CSV table of C-alpha atoms in Angstrom, one decimal:
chain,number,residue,atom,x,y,z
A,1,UNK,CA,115.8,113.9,102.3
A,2,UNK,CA,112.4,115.5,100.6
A,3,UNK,CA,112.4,118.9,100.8
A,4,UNK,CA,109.5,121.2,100.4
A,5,UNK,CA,112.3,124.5,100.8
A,6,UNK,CA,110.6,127.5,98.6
A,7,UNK,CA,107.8,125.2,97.8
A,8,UNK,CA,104.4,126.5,99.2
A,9,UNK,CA,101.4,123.7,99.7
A,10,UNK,CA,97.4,124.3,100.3
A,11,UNK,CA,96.4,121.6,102.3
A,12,UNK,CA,92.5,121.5,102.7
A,13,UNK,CA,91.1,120.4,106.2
A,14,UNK,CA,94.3,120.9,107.8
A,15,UNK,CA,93.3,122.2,111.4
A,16,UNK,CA,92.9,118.3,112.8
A,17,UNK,CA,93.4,114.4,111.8
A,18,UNK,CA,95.1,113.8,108.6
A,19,UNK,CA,95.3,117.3,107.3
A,20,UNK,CA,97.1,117.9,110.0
A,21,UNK,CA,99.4,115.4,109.6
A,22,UNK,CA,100.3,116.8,106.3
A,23,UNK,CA,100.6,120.3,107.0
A,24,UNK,CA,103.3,119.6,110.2
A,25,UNK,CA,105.5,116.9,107.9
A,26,UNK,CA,105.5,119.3,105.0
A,27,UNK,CA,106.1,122.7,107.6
A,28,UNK,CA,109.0,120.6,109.1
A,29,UNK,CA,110.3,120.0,105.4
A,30,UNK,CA,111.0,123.7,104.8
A,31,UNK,CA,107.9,124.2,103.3
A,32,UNK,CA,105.1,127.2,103.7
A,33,UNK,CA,102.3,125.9,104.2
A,34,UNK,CA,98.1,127.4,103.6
A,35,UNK,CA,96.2,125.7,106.5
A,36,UNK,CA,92.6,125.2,105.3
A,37,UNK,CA,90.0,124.4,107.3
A,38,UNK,CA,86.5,125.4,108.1
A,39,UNK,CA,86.5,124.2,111.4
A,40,UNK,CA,83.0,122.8,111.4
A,41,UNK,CA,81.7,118.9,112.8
A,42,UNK,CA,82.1,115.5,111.0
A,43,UNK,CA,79.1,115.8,109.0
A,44,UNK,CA,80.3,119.6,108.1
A,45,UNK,CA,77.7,121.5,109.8
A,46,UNK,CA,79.0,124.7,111.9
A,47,UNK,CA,82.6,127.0,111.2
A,48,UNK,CA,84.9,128.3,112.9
A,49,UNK,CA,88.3,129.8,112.2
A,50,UNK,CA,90.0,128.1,115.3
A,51,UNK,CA,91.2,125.1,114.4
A,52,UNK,CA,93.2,126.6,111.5
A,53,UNK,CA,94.6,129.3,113.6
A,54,UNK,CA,95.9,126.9,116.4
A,55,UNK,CA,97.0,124.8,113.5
A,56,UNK,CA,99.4,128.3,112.3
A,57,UNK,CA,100.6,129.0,115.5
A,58,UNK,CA,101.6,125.0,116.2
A,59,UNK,CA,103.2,125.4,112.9
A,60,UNK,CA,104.8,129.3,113.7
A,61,UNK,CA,105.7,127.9,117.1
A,62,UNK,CA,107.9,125.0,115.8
A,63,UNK,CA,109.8,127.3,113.3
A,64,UNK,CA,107.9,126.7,110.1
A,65,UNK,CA,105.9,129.3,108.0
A,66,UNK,CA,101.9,128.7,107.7
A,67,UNK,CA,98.8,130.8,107.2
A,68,UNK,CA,95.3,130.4,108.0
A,69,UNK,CA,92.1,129.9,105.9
A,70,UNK,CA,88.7,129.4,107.1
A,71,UNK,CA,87.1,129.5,103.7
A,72,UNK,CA,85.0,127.0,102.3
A,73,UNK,CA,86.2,125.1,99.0
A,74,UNK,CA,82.2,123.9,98.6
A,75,UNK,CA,82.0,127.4,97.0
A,76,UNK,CA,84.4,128.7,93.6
A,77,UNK,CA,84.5,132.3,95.9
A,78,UNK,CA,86.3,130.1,98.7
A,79,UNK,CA,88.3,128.2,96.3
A,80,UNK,CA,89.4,131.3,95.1
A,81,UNK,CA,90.6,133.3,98.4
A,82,UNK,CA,92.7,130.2,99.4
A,83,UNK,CA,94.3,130.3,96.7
A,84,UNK,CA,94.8,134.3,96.1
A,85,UNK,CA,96.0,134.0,100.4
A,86,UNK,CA,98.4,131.7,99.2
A,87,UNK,CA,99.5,134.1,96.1
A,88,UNK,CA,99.3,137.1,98.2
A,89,UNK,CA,101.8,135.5,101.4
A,90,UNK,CA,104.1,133.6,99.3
A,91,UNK,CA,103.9,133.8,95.4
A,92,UNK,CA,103.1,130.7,94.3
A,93,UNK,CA,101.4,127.3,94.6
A,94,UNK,CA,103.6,124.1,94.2
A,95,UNK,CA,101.2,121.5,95.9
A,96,UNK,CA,97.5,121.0,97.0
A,97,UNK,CA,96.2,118.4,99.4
A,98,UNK,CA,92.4,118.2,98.9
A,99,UNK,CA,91.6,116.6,102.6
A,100,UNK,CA,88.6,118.5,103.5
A,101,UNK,CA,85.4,116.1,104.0
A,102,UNK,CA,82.3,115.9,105.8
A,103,UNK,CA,80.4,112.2,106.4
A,104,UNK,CA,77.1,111.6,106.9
A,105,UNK,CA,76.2,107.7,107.4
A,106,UNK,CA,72.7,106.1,107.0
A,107,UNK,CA,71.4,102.7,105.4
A,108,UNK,CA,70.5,103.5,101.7
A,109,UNK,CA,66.8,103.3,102.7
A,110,UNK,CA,67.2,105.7,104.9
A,111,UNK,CA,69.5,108.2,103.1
A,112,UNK,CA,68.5,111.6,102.1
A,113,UNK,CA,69.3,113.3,99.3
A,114,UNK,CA,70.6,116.4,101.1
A,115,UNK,CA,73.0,114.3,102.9
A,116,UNK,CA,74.3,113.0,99.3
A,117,UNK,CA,74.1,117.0,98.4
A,118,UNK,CA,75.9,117.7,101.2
A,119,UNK,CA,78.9,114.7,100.9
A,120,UNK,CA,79.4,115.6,96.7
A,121,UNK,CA,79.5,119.3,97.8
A,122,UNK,CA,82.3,119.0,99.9
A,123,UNK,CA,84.8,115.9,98.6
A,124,UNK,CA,83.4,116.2,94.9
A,125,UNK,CA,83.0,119.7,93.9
A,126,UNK,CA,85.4,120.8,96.8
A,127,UNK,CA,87.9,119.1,95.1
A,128,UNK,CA,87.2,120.6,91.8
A,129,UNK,CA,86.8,124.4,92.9
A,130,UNK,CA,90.2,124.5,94.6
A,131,UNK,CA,92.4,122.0,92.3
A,132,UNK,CA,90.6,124.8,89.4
A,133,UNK,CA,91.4,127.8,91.8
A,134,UNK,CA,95.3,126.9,91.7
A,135,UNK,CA,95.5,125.1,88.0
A,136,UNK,CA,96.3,128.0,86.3
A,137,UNK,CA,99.3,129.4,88.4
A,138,UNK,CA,100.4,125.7,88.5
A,139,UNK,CA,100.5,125.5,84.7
A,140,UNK,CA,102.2,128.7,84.5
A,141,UNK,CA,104.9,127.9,86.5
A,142,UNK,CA,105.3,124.4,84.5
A,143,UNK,CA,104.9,122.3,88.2
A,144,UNK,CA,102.4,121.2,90.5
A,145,UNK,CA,101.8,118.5,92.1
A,146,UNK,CA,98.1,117.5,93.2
A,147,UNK,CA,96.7,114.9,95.8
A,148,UNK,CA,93.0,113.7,95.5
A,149,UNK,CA,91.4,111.9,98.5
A,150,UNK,CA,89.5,109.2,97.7
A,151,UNK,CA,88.1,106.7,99.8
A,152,UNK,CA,87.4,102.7,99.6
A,153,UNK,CA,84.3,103.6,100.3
A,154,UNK,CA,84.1,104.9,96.9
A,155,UNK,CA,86.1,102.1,94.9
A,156,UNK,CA,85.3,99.3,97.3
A,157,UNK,CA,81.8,100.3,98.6
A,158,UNK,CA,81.0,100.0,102.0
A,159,UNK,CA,77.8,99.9,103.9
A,160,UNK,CA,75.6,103.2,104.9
A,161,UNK,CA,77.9,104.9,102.7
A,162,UNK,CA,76.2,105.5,99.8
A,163,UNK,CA,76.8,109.3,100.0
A,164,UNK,CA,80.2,109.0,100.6
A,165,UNK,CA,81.1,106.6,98.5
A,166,UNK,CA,79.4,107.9,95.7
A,167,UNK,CA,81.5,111.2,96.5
A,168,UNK,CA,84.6,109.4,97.0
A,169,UNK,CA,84.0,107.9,93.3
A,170,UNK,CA,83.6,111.2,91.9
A,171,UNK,CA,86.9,112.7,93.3
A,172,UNK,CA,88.9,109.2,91.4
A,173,UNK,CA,87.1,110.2,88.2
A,174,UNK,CA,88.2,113.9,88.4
A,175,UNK,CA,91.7,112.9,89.5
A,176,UNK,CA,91.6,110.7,86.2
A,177,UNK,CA,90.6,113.4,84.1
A,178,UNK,CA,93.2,115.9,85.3
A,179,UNK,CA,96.1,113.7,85.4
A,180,UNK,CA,95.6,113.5,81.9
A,181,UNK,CA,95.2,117.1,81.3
A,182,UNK,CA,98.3,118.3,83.5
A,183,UNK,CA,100.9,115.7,82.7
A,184,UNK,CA,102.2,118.0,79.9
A,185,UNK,CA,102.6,121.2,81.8
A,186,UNK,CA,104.5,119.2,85.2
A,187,UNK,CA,101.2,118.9,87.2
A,188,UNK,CA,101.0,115.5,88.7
A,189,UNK,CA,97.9,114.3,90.3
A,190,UNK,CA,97.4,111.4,92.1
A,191,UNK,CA,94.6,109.4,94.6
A,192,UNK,CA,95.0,108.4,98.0
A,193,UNK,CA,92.7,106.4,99.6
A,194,UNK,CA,93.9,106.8,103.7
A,195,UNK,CA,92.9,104.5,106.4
A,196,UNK,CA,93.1,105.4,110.4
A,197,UNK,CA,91.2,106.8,113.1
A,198,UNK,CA,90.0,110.1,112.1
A,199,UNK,CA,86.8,111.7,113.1
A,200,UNK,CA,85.5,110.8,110.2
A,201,UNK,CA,86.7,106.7,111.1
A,202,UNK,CA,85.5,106.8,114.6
A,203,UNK,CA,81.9,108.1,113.4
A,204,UNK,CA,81.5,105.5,111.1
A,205,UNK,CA,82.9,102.7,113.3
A,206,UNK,CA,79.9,104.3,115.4
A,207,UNK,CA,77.3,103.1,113.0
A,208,UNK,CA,78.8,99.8,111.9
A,209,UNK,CA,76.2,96.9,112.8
A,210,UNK,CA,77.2,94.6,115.4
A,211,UNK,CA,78.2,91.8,112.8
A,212,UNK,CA,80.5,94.1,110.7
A,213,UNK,CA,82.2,94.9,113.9
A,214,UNK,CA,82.7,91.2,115.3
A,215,UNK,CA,83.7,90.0,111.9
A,216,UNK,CA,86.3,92.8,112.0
A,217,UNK,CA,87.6,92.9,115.6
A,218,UNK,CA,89.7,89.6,115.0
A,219,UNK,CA,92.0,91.3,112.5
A,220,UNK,CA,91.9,94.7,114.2
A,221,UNK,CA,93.7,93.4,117.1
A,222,UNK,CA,96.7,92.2,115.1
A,223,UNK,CA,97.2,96.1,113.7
A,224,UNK,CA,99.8,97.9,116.5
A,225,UNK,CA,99.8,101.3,116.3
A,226,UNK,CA,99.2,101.2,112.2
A,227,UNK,CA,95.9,103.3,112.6
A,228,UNK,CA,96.9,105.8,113.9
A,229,UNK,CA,97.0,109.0,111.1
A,230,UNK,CA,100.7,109.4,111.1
A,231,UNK,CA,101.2,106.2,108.9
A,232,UNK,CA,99.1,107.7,106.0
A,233,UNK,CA,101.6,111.1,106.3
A,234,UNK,CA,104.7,108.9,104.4
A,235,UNK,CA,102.6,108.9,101.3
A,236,UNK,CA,100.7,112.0,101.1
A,237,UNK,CA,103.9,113.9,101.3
A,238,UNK,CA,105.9,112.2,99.0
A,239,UNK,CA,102.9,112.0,96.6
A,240,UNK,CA,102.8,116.2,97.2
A,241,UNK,CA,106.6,116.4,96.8
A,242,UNK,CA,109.4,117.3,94.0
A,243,UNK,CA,110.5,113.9,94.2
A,244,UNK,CA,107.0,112.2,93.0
A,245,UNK,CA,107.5,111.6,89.1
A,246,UNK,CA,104.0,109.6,88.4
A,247,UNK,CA,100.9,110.7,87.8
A,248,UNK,CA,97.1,109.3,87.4
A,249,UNK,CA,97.8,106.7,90.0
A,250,UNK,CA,95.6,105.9,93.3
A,251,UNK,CA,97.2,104.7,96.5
A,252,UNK,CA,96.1,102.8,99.7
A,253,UNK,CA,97.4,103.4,103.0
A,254,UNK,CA,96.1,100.5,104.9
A,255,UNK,CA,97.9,99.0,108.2
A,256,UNK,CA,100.9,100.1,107.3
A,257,UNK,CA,100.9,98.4,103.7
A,258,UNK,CA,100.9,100.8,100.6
A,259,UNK,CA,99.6,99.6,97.5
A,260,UNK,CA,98.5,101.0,94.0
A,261,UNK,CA,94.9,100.9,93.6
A,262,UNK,CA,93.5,100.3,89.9
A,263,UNK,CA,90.6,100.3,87.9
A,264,UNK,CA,91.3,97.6,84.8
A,265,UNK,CA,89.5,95.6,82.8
A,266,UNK,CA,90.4,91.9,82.5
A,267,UNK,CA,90.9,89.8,78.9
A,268,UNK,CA,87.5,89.0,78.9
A,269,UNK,CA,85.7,87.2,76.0
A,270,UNK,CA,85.7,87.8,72.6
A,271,UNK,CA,82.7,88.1,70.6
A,272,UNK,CA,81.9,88.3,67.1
A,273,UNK,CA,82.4,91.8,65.3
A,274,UNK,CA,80.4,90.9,62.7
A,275,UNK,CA,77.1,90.1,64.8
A,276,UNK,CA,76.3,91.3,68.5
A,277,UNK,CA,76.7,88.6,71.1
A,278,UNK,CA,73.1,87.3,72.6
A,279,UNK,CA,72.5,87.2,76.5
A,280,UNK,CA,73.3,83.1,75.8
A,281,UNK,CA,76.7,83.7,74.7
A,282,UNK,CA,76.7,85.6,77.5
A,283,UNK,CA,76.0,83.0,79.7
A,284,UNK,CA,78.0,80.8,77.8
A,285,UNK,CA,81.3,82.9,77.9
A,286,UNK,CA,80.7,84.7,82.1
A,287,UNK,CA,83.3,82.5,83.4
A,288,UNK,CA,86.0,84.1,80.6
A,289,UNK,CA,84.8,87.7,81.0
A,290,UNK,CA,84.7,87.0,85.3
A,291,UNK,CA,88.9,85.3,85.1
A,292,UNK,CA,91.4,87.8,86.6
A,293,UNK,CA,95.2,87.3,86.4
A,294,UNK,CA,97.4,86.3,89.0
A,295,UNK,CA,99.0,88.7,91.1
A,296,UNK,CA,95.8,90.6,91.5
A,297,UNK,CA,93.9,90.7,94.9
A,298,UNK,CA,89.9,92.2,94.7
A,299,UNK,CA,89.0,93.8,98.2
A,300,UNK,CA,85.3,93.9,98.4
A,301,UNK,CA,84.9,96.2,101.2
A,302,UNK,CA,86.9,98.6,103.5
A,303,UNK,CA,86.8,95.1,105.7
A,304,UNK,CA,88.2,93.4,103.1
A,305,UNK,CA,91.0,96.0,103.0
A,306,UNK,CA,91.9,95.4,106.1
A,307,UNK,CA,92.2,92.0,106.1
A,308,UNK,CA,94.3,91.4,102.5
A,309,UNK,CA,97.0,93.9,104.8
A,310,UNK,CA,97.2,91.1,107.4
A,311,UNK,CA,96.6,88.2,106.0
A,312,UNK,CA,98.7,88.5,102.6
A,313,UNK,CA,96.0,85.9,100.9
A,314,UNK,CA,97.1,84.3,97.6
A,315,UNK,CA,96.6,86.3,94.7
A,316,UNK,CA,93.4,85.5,92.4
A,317,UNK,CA,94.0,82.9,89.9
């Protein structure tokens, strides 16, 4: 069995949907848990401390060991009291769940730049002020372990996301970064990319055109119960736990199917190193630079996703 016993884990937007998730599995492990979360609405306007309190007491109530945070990890002085609450209560920091998003939907025409602001300030550089907050006590101790959430709106792309998925993007490039960086002192970071009916899913299921929601009701019905938030818990934990060994890797949770997630490059074409290659050779040569391997499937789109976990399509040729 994974055990979190004398490990102590942040987990960011903890007080409801996936974060909450987390916070019980890894309480129920043995481990103490810091319940972040600002308590605010989907597209991270308001605050309140309640939903991490009730989170504690659920927590308290079932035997396990929690505090509450309502501070913000948009800002480095947030950042920085969750991670001196968890210093002061327990003594240490062994894991960190960045979770904590807002979501604010509109076709790119219509997007604003605040809303952008407003996505990158929460998912992007939250994720950066409270993985920064706890990096040093992490390296002193020689272990951490560090999960990122990214989205397939960020790899994939995905309609009136543009803020999001531009956020989403970011959070993959600083996981990269810092998986490099912490390897060498026991701090593994990884991505996961969670699918299921959060607030956040329902809200943009809400302003999904009528044609992205017929062309994905077909495959919808053929999913059980594998949307609901518990199915994405298996990974995060184990990704948060002693027992994960691997680093710099991203992971989708989709209908039940896990799957590493990569950014690659195929064998492409080979130019000339002695001249550069002209927009004809180009031409010429697309078909070479376009050919993936076998064994590799290319969602386009959160749809996509979705579908590859049902259908099991061939791999590209």
């Amino acid at each position: 069995m994974i055990s979190f016993e004398n490990r102590v884990v942040i987990v960011t937007g903890a007080g409801g949907g996936l974060g909450r998730c987390y916070a019980l599995d890894i309480a129920r492990r043995g481990g103490a848990v810091v319940v972040n979360d600002l308590g605010g609405s989907v597209e991270g306007t308001g605050g309140s401390s309640e939903m991490a309190n009730q989170m504690v007491a659920e927590i308290r109530a079932l035997g396990g060991r929690a505090i509450a945070s309502a501070d913000s990890v948009a800002s480095e002085a947030g950042a920085k009291c969750i991670a001196e609450a968890a210093m002061d209560n327990f003594g240490r920091i062994d894991g960190l769940i960045n979770n904590a998003g807002n979501m604010r939907n509109a076709p790119f025409e219509d997007s604003r730049l605040e809303d952008l602001e407003a996505q990158i300030a929460v998912h992007l550089v939250g994720s950066y002020n409270i993985t920064k907050a706890v990096w040093r006590q992490m390296k002193t101790q020689g272990y951490g372990r560090v999960v990122f959430t990214t989205s397939s709106a960020g790899l994939f792309g995905n309609p009136t996301q543009s803020g999001y998925g531009a956020a989403k993007a970011g959070v993959t490039g600083l996981m990269n970064v810092v998986a490099n960086e912490g390897q060498a002192f026991g701090i593994l970071c990884n991505g996961l990319m969670p699918n299921g009916m959060s607030r956040m899913a329902r809200r943009a299921a809400e302003g999904m055109d009528l044609s992205k929601q017929q062309e994905k009701a077909p495959f919808m019905a053929e999913l059980g119960n594998a949307m609901d938030l518990e199915f994405n818990t298996g990974i995060a934990v184990y990704l948060a736990s002693e027992s994960c060994h691997t680093t710099h890797g991203i992971y989708s949770s989709c209908a039940g199917r896990i799957a590493r997630v990569f950014i690659g490059a195929t064998e492409g074409w080979q130019g000339s190193r002695q001249e550069p290659a002209t927009a004809e050779d180009m031409a010429a040569n697309f078909d070479q630079i376009l050919v993936l391997r076998r064994g590799i499937l290319l969602p386009m789109t959160p749809i996509d996703e979705h579908r590859i976990a049902i259908t099991k399509p061939a791999p590209l040729a």
